[in-house]
Amino acid sequence: MRPLPRLQNSVSEHSGHPSRGKALGGGARKRRCRPGAAPRGSRQEREPGPVLDVGNMNDWQRKSPLDWETYVNKLVKVVAVEKHEYEGWVLTVDPVSATIVLATFPENEKGSISFVMGHAIQEVEILQEGDSDMKQRLARISAPEESQAYSPEELEKRKNALKTWLETNHIPVGEQGELGRTLSVAGVLTIEPPYGPEQCSSANEIILARLQGLLQGYLEQQR
């Protein structure tokens, strides 16, 4: 009977040849891919994810007040989370929360106002520019009833006097809106005509209460 070859010699013989060793599994191993999956390192795996829409909620909130101002007095379509869509004329955009205030004009009605919260906005598309008649119509909606008792000259005088008083007290203030009717205080609070405590708006309740108190004292001094 012929003796069996020694297993150790057989293995060492193959290991002396690198090409054979790899073929027997001693070198790089062949990777298995799941059905439908791209091989590791392939172009498909390295491709970036979907590009975010320009109008998604993060981008919308990052816009500056000057960017938001370009949407005022325009008919827009707003796409929000869960594919909710809103259409209307932009009255204003809150500079703190990026919330859009929309006005619609159903038949035989003066107009209604709705709000789309800034954090929910994914895309805003401009559908139509507002003409002079529409701008006046929107201005009548946004103007409080109290301000309608004042002439434009009186409102301008009240605005300038309040602005000067705020600046004298070292409170940063500016004007915003197409006609500069709205006062913006430190970028966190707005004051609409006729510039009383009730016309103050801010997402920060502490700042809102404090400025309303200051404004109330200022108006009492003017009497």
JSON list of C-alpha atoms in Angstrom, two decimals:
[
{"chain": "A", "resi": 1, "resn": "MET", "atom": "CA", "xyz": [0.00, 0.00, 0.00]},
{"chain": "A", "resi": 2, "resn": "ARG", "atom": "CA", "xyz": [1.31, 3.46, -0.97]},
{"chain": "A", "resi": 3, "resn": "PRO", "atom": "CA", "xyz": [1.59, 5.91, 1.99]},
{"chain": "A", "resi": 4, "resn": "LEU", "atom": "CA", "xyz": [-0.69, 8.98, 1.97]},
{"chain": "A", "resi": 5, "resn": "PRO", "atom": "CA", "xyz": [1.04, 12.33, 1.29]},
{"chain": "A", "resi": 6, "resn": "ARG", "atom": "CA", "xyz": [1.57, 14.48, 4.36]},
{"chain": "A", "resi": 7, "resn": "LEU", "atom": "CA", "xyz": [-1.00, 17.25, 4.61]},
{"chain": "A", "resi": 8, "resn": "GLN", "atom": "CA", "xyz": [1.53, 19.75, 6.00]},
{"chain": "A", "resi": 9, "resn": "ASN", "atom": "CA", "xyz": [3.81, 19.36, 3.00]},
{"chain": "A", "resi": 10, "resn": "SER", "atom": "CA", "xyz": [0.90, 19.79, 0.64]},
{"chain": "A", "resi": 11, "resn": "VAL", "atom": "CA", "xyz": [-0.18, 23.07, 2.24]},
{"chain": "A", "resi": 12, "resn": "SER", "atom": "CA", "xyz": [3.30, 24.50, 2.43]},
{"chain": "A", "resi": 13, "resn": "GLU", "atom": "CA", "xyz": [3.81, 23.70, -1.22]},
{"chain": "A", "resi": 14, "resn": "HIS", "atom": "CA", "xyz": [0.79, 25.79, -2.24]},
{"chain": "A", "resi": 15, "resn": "SER", "atom": "CA", "xyz": [1.63, 28.60, 0.17]},
{"chain": "A", "resi": 16, "resn": "GLY", "atom": "CA", "xyz": [4.90, 29.09, -1.62]},
{"chain": "A", "resi": 17, "resn": "HIS", "atom": "CA", "xyz": [3.05, 30.45, -4.63]},
{"chain": "A", "resi": 18, "resn": "PRO", "atom": "CA", "xyz": [1.17, 33.74, -3.87]},
{"chain": "A", "resi": 19, "resn": "SER", "atom": "CA", "xyz": [-1.16, 33.40, -6.84]},
{"chain": "A", "resi": 20, "resn": "ARG", "atom": "CA", "xyz": [-2.20, 29.92, -5.78]},
{"chain": "A", "resi": 21, "resn": "GLY", "atom": "CA", "xyz": [-2.60, 30.98, -2.17]},
{"chain": "A", "resi": 22, "resn": "LYS", "atom": "CA", "xyz": [-5.08, 33.67, -3.12]},
{"chain": "A", "resi": 23, "resn": "ALA", "atom": "CA", "xyz": [-7.01, 31.28, -5.26]},
{"chain": "A", "resi": 24, "resn": "LEU", "atom": "CA", "xyz": [-7.32, 28.95, -2.30]},
{"chain": "A", "resi": 25, "resn": "GLY", "atom": "CA", "xyz": [-8.64, 31.71, -0.09]},
{"chain": "A", "resi": 26, "resn": "GLY", "atom": "CA", "xyz": [-5.41, 32.83, 1.57]},
{"chain": "A", "resi": 27, "resn": "GLY", "atom": "CA", "xyz": [-5.54, 36.34, -0.02]},
{"chain": "A", "resi": 28, "resn": "ALA", "atom": "CA", "xyz": [-8.34, 38.89, -0.60]},
{"chain": "A", "resi": 29, "resn": "ARG", "atom": "CA", "xyz": [-11.74, 37.45, 0.05]},
{"chain": "A", "resi": 30, "resn": "LYS", "atom": "CA", "xyz": [-14.62, 37.87, -2.35]},
{"chain": "A", "resi": 31, "resn": "ARG", "atom": "CA", "xyz": [-17.41, 39.97, -0.83]},
{"chain": "A", "resi": 32, "resn": "ARG", "atom": "CA", "xyz": [-20.99, 38.97, -1.20]},
{"chain": "A", "resi": 33, "resn": "CYS", "atom": "CA", "xyz": [-23.58, 41.63, -2.09]},
{"chain": "A", "resi": 34, "resn": "ARG", "atom": "CA", "xyz": [-27.15, 41.60, -0.92]},
{"chain": "A", "resi": 35, "resn": "PRO", "atom": "CA", "xyz": [-29.70, 41.27, -3.72]},
{"chain": "A", "resi": 36, "resn": "GLY", "atom": "CA", "xyz": [-30.33, 44.70, -5.23]},
{"chain": "A", "resi": 37, "resn": "ALA", "atom": "CA", "xyz": [-27.44, 46.35, -3.32]},
{"chain": "A", "resi": 38, "resn": "ALA", "atom": "CA", "xyz": [-24.55, 48.11, -5.04]},
{"chain": "A", "resi": 39, "resn": "PRO", "atom": "CA", "xyz": [-21.04, 46.78, -4.46]},
{"chain": "A", "resi": 40, "resn": "ARG", "atom": "CA", "xyz": [-19.04, 48.66, -1.84]},
{"chain": "A", "resi": 41, "resn": "GLY", "atom": "CA", "xyz": [-17.08, 51.53, -3.31]},
{"chain": "A", "resi": 42, "resn": "SER", "atom": "CA", "xyz": [-19.26, 51.69, -6.41]},
{"chain": "A", "resi": 43, "resn": "ARG", "atom": "CA", "xyz": [-20.39, 54.99, -7.90]},
{"chain": "A", "resi": 44, "resn": "GLN", "atom": "CA", "xyz": [-23.95, 54.35, -6.81]},
{"chain": "A", "resi": 45, "resn": "GLU", "atom": "CA", "xyz": [-22.95, 54.13, -3.16]},
{"chain": "A", "resi": 46, "resn": "ARG", "atom": "CA", "xyz": [-20.87, 57.31, -3.28]},
{"chain": "A", "resi": 47, "resn": "GLU", "atom": "CA", "xyz": [-23.59, 59.45, -4.83]},
{"chain": "A", "resi": 48, "resn": "PRO", "atom": "CA", "xyz": [-24.90, 62.18, -2.48]},
{"chain": "A", "resi": 49, "resn": "GLY", "atom": "CA", "xyz": [-28.40, 62.16, -1.10]},
{"chain": "A", "resi": 50, "resn": "PRO", "atom": "CA", "xyz": [-31.24, 64.19, -2.57]},
{"chain": "A", "resi": 51, "resn": "VAL", "atom": "CA", "xyz": [-30.61, 67.92, -2.77]},
{"chain": "A", "resi": 52, "resn": "LEU", "atom": "CA", "xyz": [-32.82, 69.98, -0.45]},
{"chain": "A", "resi": 53, "resn": "ASP", "atom": "CA", "xyz": [-35.40, 72.21, -2.10]},
{"chain": "A", "resi": 54, "resn": "VAL", "atom": "CA", "xyz": [-34.57, 75.90, -1.98]},
{"chain": "A", "resi": 55, "resn": "GLY", "atom": "CA", "xyz": [-37.79, 76.59, -0.15]},
{"chain": "A", "resi": 56, "resn": "ASN", "atom": "CA", "xyz": [-37.67, 73.91, 2.52]},
{"chain": "A", "resi": 57, "resn": "MET", "atom": "CA", "xyz": [-38.32, 74.97, 6.07]},
{"chain": "A", "resi": 58, "resn": "ASN", "atom": "CA", "xyz": [-34.68, 75.27, 7.12]},
{"chain": "A", "resi": 59, "resn": "ASP", "atom": "CA", "xyz": [-33.83, 77.48, 4.18]},
{"chain": "A", "resi": 60, "resn": "TRP", "atom": "CA", "xyz": [-36.98, 79.55, 4.63]},
{"chain": "A", "resi": 61, "resn": "GLN", "atom": "CA", "xyz": [-36.16, 80.29, 8.25]},
{"chain": "A", "resi": 62, "resn": "ARG", "atom": "CA", "xyz": [-32.59, 81.22, 7.32]},
{"chain": "A", "resi": 63, "resn": "LYS", "atom": "CA", "xyz": [-33.74, 83.94, 4.92]},
{"chain": "A", "resi": 64, "resn": "SER", "atom": "CA", "xyz": [-33.20, 87.55, 5.92]},
{"chain": "A", "resi": 65, "resn": "PRO", "atom": "CA", "xyz": [-36.02, 90.08, 6.43]},
{"chain": "A", "resi": 66, "resn": "LEU", "atom": "CA", "xyz": [-35.04, 91.63, 3.10]},
{"chain": "A", "resi": 67, "resn": "ASP", "atom": "CA", "xyz": [-35.57, 88.26, 1.41]},
{"chain": "A", "resi": 68, "resn": "TRP", "atom": "CA", "xyz": [-38.99, 87.84, 3.03]},
{"chain": "A", "resi": 69, "resn": "GLU", "atom": "CA", "xyz": [-39.92, 91.35, 2.00]},
{"chain": "A", "resi": 70, "resn": "THR", "atom": "CA", "xyz": [-39.78, 90.32, -1.67]},
{"chain": "A", "resi": 71, "resn": "TYR", "atom": "CA", "xyz": [-42.83, 88.09, -1.07]},
{"chain": "A", "resi": 72, "resn": "VAL", "atom": "CA", "xyz": [-45.05, 90.81, 0.44]},
{"chain": "A", "resi": 73, "resn": "ASN", "atom": "CA", "xyz": [-48.07, 91.89, -1.66]},
{"chain": "A", "resi": 74, "resn": "LYS", "atom": "CA", "xyz": [-47.68, 88.85, -3.92]},
{"chain": "A", "resi": 75, "resn": "LEU", "atom": "CA", "xyz": [-49.93, 85.86, -4.50]},
{"chain": "A", "resi": 76, "resn": "VAL", "atom": "CA", "xyz": [-48.06, 82.73, -3.39]},
{"chain": "A", "resi": 77, "resn": "LYS", "atom": "CA", "xyz": [-48.49, 79.02, -2.98]},
{"chain": "A", "resi": 78, "resn": "VAL", "atom": "CA", "xyz": [-47.00, 77.65, 0.23]},
{"chain": "A", "resi": 79, "resn": "VAL", "atom": "CA", "xyz": [-46.15, 73.96, 0.59]},
{"chain": "A", "resi": 80, "resn": "ALA", "atom": "CA", "xyz": [-45.91, 72.90, 4.23]},
{"chain": "A", "resi": 81, "resn": "VAL", "atom": "CA", "xyz": [-45.20, 69.63, 6.02]},
{"chain": "A", "resi": 82, "resn": "GLU", "atom": "CA", "xyz": [-47.30, 66.59, 5.11]},
{"chain": "A", "resi": 83, "resn": "LYS", "atom": "CA", "xyz": [-47.87, 68.12, 1.66]},
{"chain": "A", "resi": 84, "resn": "HIS", "atom": "CA", "xyz": [-50.35, 70.72, 2.93]},
{"chain": "A", "resi": 85, "resn": "GLU", "atom": "CA", "xyz": [-50.73, 73.60, 0.47]},
{"chain": "A", "resi": 86, "resn": "TYR", "atom": "CA", "xyz": [-51.92, 77.13, 1.09]},
{"chain": "A", "resi": 87, "resn": "GLU", "atom": "CA", "xyz": [-52.56, 79.93, -1.37]},
{"chain": "A", "resi": 88, "resn": "GLY", "atom": "CA", "xyz": [-53.06, 83.60, -0.69]},
{"chain": "A", "resi": 89, "resn": "TRP", "atom": "CA", "xyz": [-51.64, 87.11, -0.75]},
{"chain": "A", "resi": 90, "resn": "VAL", "atom": "CA", "xyz": [-48.71, 87.73, 1.58]},
{"chain": "A", "resi": 91, "resn": "LEU", "atom": "CA", "xyz": [-49.50, 90.46, 4.09]},
{"chain": "A", "resi": 92, "resn": "THR", "atom": "CA", "xyz": [-46.26, 90.12, 6.02]},
{"chain": "A", "resi": 93, "resn": "VAL", "atom": "CA", "xyz": [-43.68, 87.65, 7.32]},
{"chain": "A", "resi": 94, "resn": "ASP", "atom": "CA", "xyz": [-42.94, 87.63, 11.04]},
{"chain": "A", "resi": 95, "resn": "PRO", "atom": "CA", "xyz": [-39.22, 88.45, 11.43]},
{"chain": "A", "resi": 96, "resn": "VAL", "atom": "CA", "xyz": [-38.88, 86.28, 14.54]},
{"chain": "A", "resi": 97, "resn": "SER", "atom": "CA", "xyz": [-40.71, 83.06, 13.66]},
{"chain": "A", "resi": 98, "resn": "ALA", "atom": "CA", "xyz": [-40.68, 83.37, 9.82]},
{"chain": "A", "resi": 99, "resn": "THR", "atom": "CA", "xyz": [-44.45, 82.79, 9.92]},
{"chain": "A", "resi": 100, "resn": "ILE", "atom": "CA", "xyz": [-46.27, 83.89, 6.75]},
{"chain": "A", "resi": 101, "resn": "VAL", "atom": "CA", "xyz": [-49.50, 85.85, 7.10]},
{"chain": "A", "resi": 102, "resn": "LEU", "atom": "CA", "xyz": [-51.76, 85.18, 4.12]},
{"chain": "A", "resi": 103, "resn": "ALA", "atom": "CA", "xyz": [-54.89, 87.05, 3.04]},
{"chain": "A", "resi": 104, "resn": "THR", "atom": "CA", "xyz": [-57.61, 85.57, 0.86]},
{"chain": "A", "resi": 105, "resn": "PHE", "atom": "CA", "xyz": [-60.70, 87.23, -0.60]},
{"chain": "A", "resi": 106, "resn": "PRO", "atom": "CA", "xyz": [-63.65, 84.83, -0.88]},
{"chain": "A", "resi": 107, "resn": "GLU", "atom": "CA", "xyz": [-66.63, 86.13, -2.80]},
{"chain": "A", "resi": 108, "resn": "ASN", "atom": "CA", "xyz": [-68.84, 88.60, -0.96]},
{"chain": "A", "resi": 109, "resn": "GLU", "atom": "CA", "xyz": [-66.40, 88.76, 1.95]},
{"chain": "A", "resi": 110, "resn": "LYS", "atom": "CA", "xyz": [-64.00, 91.46, 3.09]},
{"chain": "A", "resi": 111, "resn": "GLY", "atom": "CA", "xyz": [-61.13, 89.02, 3.38]},
{"chain": "A", "resi": 112, "resn": "SER", "atom": "CA", "xyz": [-59.74, 86.45, 5.76]},
{"chain": "A", "resi": 113, "resn": "ILE", "atom": "CA", "xyz": [-56.32, 85.94, 7.27]},
{"chain": "A", "resi": 114, "resn": "SER", "atom": "CA", "xyz": [-54.45, 82.69, 7.85]},
{"chain": "A", "resi": 115, "resn": "PHE", "atom": "CA", "xyz": [-51.04, 81.86, 9.27]},
{"chain": "A", "resi": 116, "resn": "VAL", "atom": "CA", "xyz": [-48.45, 79.32, 8.10]},
{"chain": "A", "resi": 117, "resn": "MET", "atom": "CA", "xyz": [-45.82, 78.69, 10.76]},
{"chain": "A", "resi": 118, "resn": "GLY", "atom": "CA", "xyz": [-42.25, 79.24, 9.61]},
{"chain": "A", "resi": 119, "resn": "HIS", "atom": "CA", "xyz": [-40.90, 75.92, 10.89]},
{"chain": "A", "resi": 120, "resn": "ALA", "atom": "CA", "xyz": [-43.48, 74.04, 8.80]},
{"chain": "A", "resi": 121, "resn": "ILE", "atom": "CA", "xyz": [-42.78, 75.80, 5.49]},
{"chain": "A", "resi": 122, "resn": "GLN", "atom": "CA", "xyz": [-41.02, 73.71, 2.86]},
{"chain": "A", "resi": 123, "resn": "GLU", "atom": "CA", "xyz": [-41.49, 75.79, -0.29]},
{"chain": "A", "resi": 124, "resn": "VAL", "atom": "CA", "xyz": [-42.93, 79.16, -1.31]},
{"chain": "A", "resi": 125, "resn": "GLU", "atom": "CA", "xyz": [-43.77, 79.86, -4.95]},
{"chain": "A", "resi": 126, "resn": "ILE", "atom": "CA", "xyz": [-44.74, 83.31, -6.23]},
{"chain": "A", "resi": 127, "resn": "LEU", "atom": "CA", "xyz": [-47.77, 83.06, -8.51]},
{"chain": "A", "resi": 128, "resn": "GLN", "atom": "CA", "xyz": [-48.64, 86.69, -9.23]},
{"chain": "A", "resi": 129, "resn": "GLU", "atom": "CA", "xyz": [-47.49, 90.23, -8.54]},
{"chain": "A", "resi": 130, "resn": "GLY", "atom": "CA", "xyz": [-49.92, 92.53, -6.76]},
{"chain": "A", "resi": 131, "resn": "ASP", "atom": "CA", "xyz": [-51.06, 95.69, -8.57]},
{"chain": "A", "resi": 132, "resn": "SER", "atom": "CA", "xyz": [-51.70, 99.03, -6.87]},
{"chain": "A", "resi": 133, "resn": "ASP", "atom": "CA", "xyz": [-55.36, 98.18, -6.17]},
{"chain": "A", "resi": 134, "resn": "MET", "atom": "CA", "xyz": [-54.43, 94.91, -4.49]},
{"chain": "A", "resi": 135, "resn": "LYS", "atom": "CA", "xyz": [-51.73, 96.61, -2.39]},
{"chain": "A", "resi": 136, "resn": "GLN", "atom": "CA", "xyz": [-54.28, 99.12, -1.10]},
{"chain": "A", "resi": 137, "resn": "ARG", "atom": "CA", "xyz": [-56.73, 96.32, -0.39]},
{"chain": "A", "resi": 138, "resn": "LEU", "atom": "CA", "xyz": [-54.10, 94.43, 1.58]},
{"chain": "A", "resi": 139, "resn": "ALA", "atom": "CA", "xyz": [-53.12, 97.60, 3.46]},
{"chain": "A", "resi": 140, "resn": "ARG", "atom": "CA", "xyz": [-56.72, 98.06, 4.60]},
{"chain": "A", "resi": 141, "resn": "ILE", "atom": "CA", "xyz": [-56.78, 94.51, 5.96]},
{"chain": "A", "resi": 142, "resn": "SER", "atom": "CA", "xyz": [-53.49, 94.77, 7.82]},
{"chain": "A", "resi": 143, "resn": "ALA", "atom": "CA", "xyz": [-54.22, 98.21, 9.28]},
{"chain": "A", "resi": 144, "resn": "PRO", "atom": "CA", "xyz": [-55.89, 97.95, 12.72]},
{"chain": "A", "resi": 145, "resn": "GLU", "atom": "CA", "xyz": [-59.24, 99.65, 13.13]},
{"chain": "A", "resi": 146, "resn": "GLU", "atom": "CA", "xyz": [-57.61, 102.16, 15.49]},
{"chain": "A", "resi": 147, "resn": "SER", "atom": "CA", "xyz": [-55.21, 103.31, 12.80]},
{"chain": "A", "resi": 148, "resn": "GLN", "atom": "CA", "xyz": [-58.02, 104.02, 10.39]},
{"chain": "A", "resi": 149, "resn": "ALA", "atom": "CA", "xyz": [-59.02, 106.91, 12.67]},
{"chain": "A", "resi": 150, "resn": "TYR", "atom": "CA", "xyz": [-55.71, 108.61, 11.84]},
{"chain": "A", "resi": 151, "resn": "SER", "atom": "CA", "xyz": [-54.73, 110.24, 8.60]},
{"chain": "A", "resi": 152, "resn": "PRO", "atom": "CA", "xyz": [-51.56, 109.01, 6.86]},
{"chain": "A", "resi": 153, "resn": "GLU", "atom": "CA", "xyz": [-49.81, 112.19, 7.98]},
{"chain": "A", "resi": 154, "resn": "GLU", "atom": "CA", "xyz": [-50.78, 111.61, 11.61]},
{"chain": "A", "resi": 155, "resn": "LEU", "atom": "CA", "xyz": [-49.60, 108.00, 11.49]},
{"chain": "A", "resi": 156, "resn": "GLU", "atom": "CA", "xyz": [-46.29, 109.09, 10.02]},
{"chain": "A", "resi": 157, "resn": "LYS", "atom": "CA", "xyz": [-45.89, 111.67, 12.78]},
{"chain": "A", "resi": 158, "resn": "ARG", "atom": "CA", "xyz": [-46.65, 109.07, 15.49]},
{"chain": "A", "resi": 159, "resn": "LYS", "atom": "CA", "xyz": [-44.20, 106.62, 13.97]},
{"chain": "A", "resi": 160, "resn": "ASN", "atom": "CA", "xyz": [-41.36, 109.12, 13.75]},
{"chain": "A", "resi": 161, "resn": "ALA", "atom": "CA", "xyz": [-41.96, 110.38, 17.30]},
{"chain": "A", "resi": 162, "resn": "LEU", "atom": "CA", "xyz": [-41.90, 106.84, 18.71]},
{"chain": "A", "resi": 163, "resn": "LYS", "atom": "CA", "xyz": [-38.83, 105.94, 16.69]},
{"chain": "A", "resi": 164, "resn": "THR", "atom": "CA", "xyz": [-36.98, 109.02, 17.97]},
{"chain": "A", "resi": 165, "resn": "TRP", "atom": "CA", "xyz": [-37.96, 108.16, 21.57]},
{"chain": "A", "resi": 166, "resn": "LEU", "atom": "CA", "xyz": [-36.71, 104.58, 21.21]},
{"chain": "A", "resi": 167, "resn": "GLU", "atom": "CA", "xyz": [-33.41, 105.75, 19.74]},
{"chain": "A", "resi": 168, "resn": "THR", "atom": "CA", "xyz": [-33.00, 108.30, 22.55]},
{"chain": "A", "resi": 169, "resn": "ASN", "atom": "CA", "xyz": [-33.34, 105.42, 25.01]},
{"chain": "A", "resi": 170, "resn": "HIS", "atom": "CA", "xyz": [-30.67, 103.45, 23.12]},
{"chain": "A", "resi": 171, "resn": "ILE", "atom": "CA", "xyz": [-33.15, 100.87, 21.83]},
{"chain": "A", "resi": 172, "resn": "PRO", "atom": "CA", "xyz": [-32.24, 99.76, 18.28]},
{"chain": "A", "resi": 173, "resn": "VAL", "atom": "CA", "xyz": [-35.13, 100.38, 15.94]},
{"chain": "A", "resi": 174, "resn": "GLY", "atom": "CA", "xyz": [-35.65, 100.35, 12.19]},
{"chain": "A", "resi": 175, "resn": "GLU", "atom": "CA", "xyz": [-38.41, 100.44, 9.60]},
{"chain": "A", "resi": 176, "resn": "GLN", "atom": "CA", "xyz": [-39.63, 97.54, 7.50]},
{"chain": "A", "resi": 177, "resn": "GLY", "atom": "CA", "xyz": [-42.34, 96.87, 4.99]},
{"chain": "A", "resi": 178, "resn": "GLU", "atom": "CA", "xyz": [-42.78, 98.31, 1.53]},
{"chain": "A", "resi": 179, "resn": "LEU", "atom": "CA", "xyz": [-43.99, 101.64, 2.90]},
{"chain": "A", "resi": 180, "resn": "GLY", "atom": "CA", "xyz": [-41.85, 101.55, 6.04]},
{"chain": "A", "resi": 181, "resn": "ARG", "atom": "CA", "xyz": [-44.98, 101.54, 8.20]},
{"chain": "A", "resi": 182, "resn": "THR", "atom": "CA", "xyz": [-43.78, 98.84, 10.59]},
{"chain": "A", "resi": 183, "resn": "LEU", "atom": "CA", "xyz": [-41.18, 99.52, 13.27]},
{"chain": "A", "resi": 184, "resn": "SER", "atom": "CA", "xyz": [-38.77, 96.67, 14.00]},
{"chain": "A", "resi": 185, "resn": "VAL", "atom": "CA", "xyz": [-37.22, 96.77, 17.47]},
{"chain": "A", "resi": 186, "resn": "ALA", "atom": "CA", "xyz": [-33.89, 94.96, 17.86]},
{"chain": "A", "resi": 187, "resn": "GLY", "atom": "CA", "xyz": [-35.00, 92.50, 15.19]},
{"chain": "A", "resi": 188, "resn": "VAL", "atom": "CA", "xyz": [-37.18, 90.61, 17.70]},
{"chain": "A", "resi": 189, "resn": "LEU", "atom": "CA", "xyz": [-40.32, 92.76, 17.97]},
{"chain": "A", "resi": 190, "resn": "THR", "atom": "CA", "xyz": [-42.53, 94.70, 15.58]},
{"chain": "A", "resi": 191, "resn": "ILE", "atom": "CA", "xyz": [-44.90, 97.62, 16.14]},
{"chain": "A", "resi": 192, "resn": "GLU", "atom": "CA", "xyz": [-47.68, 98.28, 13.65]},
{"chain": "A", "resi": 193, "resn": "PRO", "atom": "CA", "xyz": [-49.75, 101.46, 13.23]},
{"chain": "A", "resi": 194, "resn": "PRO", "atom": "CA", "xyz": [-51.05, 103.27, 15.20]},
{"chain": "A", "resi": 195, "resn": "TYR", "atom": "CA", "xyz": [-48.05, 102.29, 17.33]},
{"chain": "A", "resi": 196, "resn": "GLY", "atom": "CA", "xyz": [-49.64, 101.43, 20.65]},
{"chain": "A", "resi": 197, "resn": "PRO", "atom": "CA", "xyz": [-48.96, 98.55, 23.11]},
{"chain": "A", "resi": 198, "resn": "GLU", "atom": "CA", "xyz": [-51.67, 96.46, 21.45]},
{"chain": "A", "resi": 199, "resn": "GLN", "atom": "CA", "xyz": [-49.86, 96.67, 18.11]},
{"chain": "A", "resi": 200, "resn": "CYS", "atom": "CA", "xyz": [-46.65, 95.11, 19.48]},
{"chain": "A", "resi": 201, "resn": "SER", "atom": "CA", "xyz": [-45.84, 91.58, 18.32]},
{"chain": "A", "resi": 202, "resn": "SER", "atom": "CA", "xyz": [-43.03, 89.24, 19.35]},
{"chain": "A", "resi": 203, "resn": "ALA", "atom": "CA", "xyz": [-42.43, 85.54, 19.92]},
{"chain": "A", "resi": 204, "resn": "ASN", "atom": "CA", "xyz": [-40.51, 86.42, 23.10]},
{"chain": "A", "resi": 205, "resn": "GLU", "atom": "CA", "xyz": [-43.14, 87.08, 25.76]},
{"chain": "A", "resi": 206, "resn": "ILE", "atom": "CA", "xyz": [-40.65, 88.64, 28.19]},
{"chain": "A", "resi": 207, "resn": "ILE", "atom": "CA", "xyz": [-39.44, 91.20, 25.66]},
{"chain": "A", "resi": 208, "resn": "LEU", "atom": "CA", "xyz": [-43.02, 91.81, 24.50]},
{"chain": "A", "resi": 209, "resn": "ALA", "atom": "CA", "xyz": [-44.28, 92.55, 28.02]},
{"chain": "A", "resi": 210, "resn": "ARG", "atom": "CA", "xyz": [-41.30, 94.78, 28.82]},
{"chain": "A", "resi": 211, "resn": "LEU", "atom": "CA", "xyz": [-41.62, 96.90, 25.67]},
{"chain": "A", "resi": 212, "resn": "GLN", "atom": "CA", "xyz": [-45.39, 97.17, 26.03]},
{"chain": "A", "resi": 213, "resn": "GLY", "atom": "CA", "xyz": [-44.83, 98.59, 29.50]},
{"chain": "A", "resi": 214, "resn": "LEU", "atom": "CA", "xyz": [-42.28, 101.10, 28.19]},
{"chain": "A", "resi": 215, "resn": "LEU", "atom": "CA", "xyz": [-44.57, 102.08, 25.36]},
{"chain": "A", "resi": 216, "resn": "GLN", "atom": "CA", "xyz": [-47.50, 102.58, 27.71]},
{"chain": "A", "resi": 217, "resn": "GLY", "atom": "CA", "xyz": [-45.39, 104.93, 29.83]},
{"chain": "A", "resi": 218, "resn": "TYR", "atom": "CA", "xyz": [-44.27, 106.81, 26.72]},
{"chain": "A", "resi": 219, "resn": "LEU", "atom": "CA", "xyz": [-47.86, 107.36, 25.54]},
{"chain": "A", "resi": 220, "resn": "GLU", "atom": "CA", "xyz": [-48.92, 108.60, 28.98]},
{"chain": "A", "resi": 221, "resn": "GLN", "atom": "CA", "xyz": [-46.14, 111.18, 28.85]},
{"chain": "A", "resi": 222, "resn": "GLN", "atom": "CA", "xyz": [-47.42, 112.42, 25.48]},
{"chain": "A", "resi": 223, "resn": "ARG", "atom": "CA", "xyz": [-50.87, 113.22, 26.87]}
]
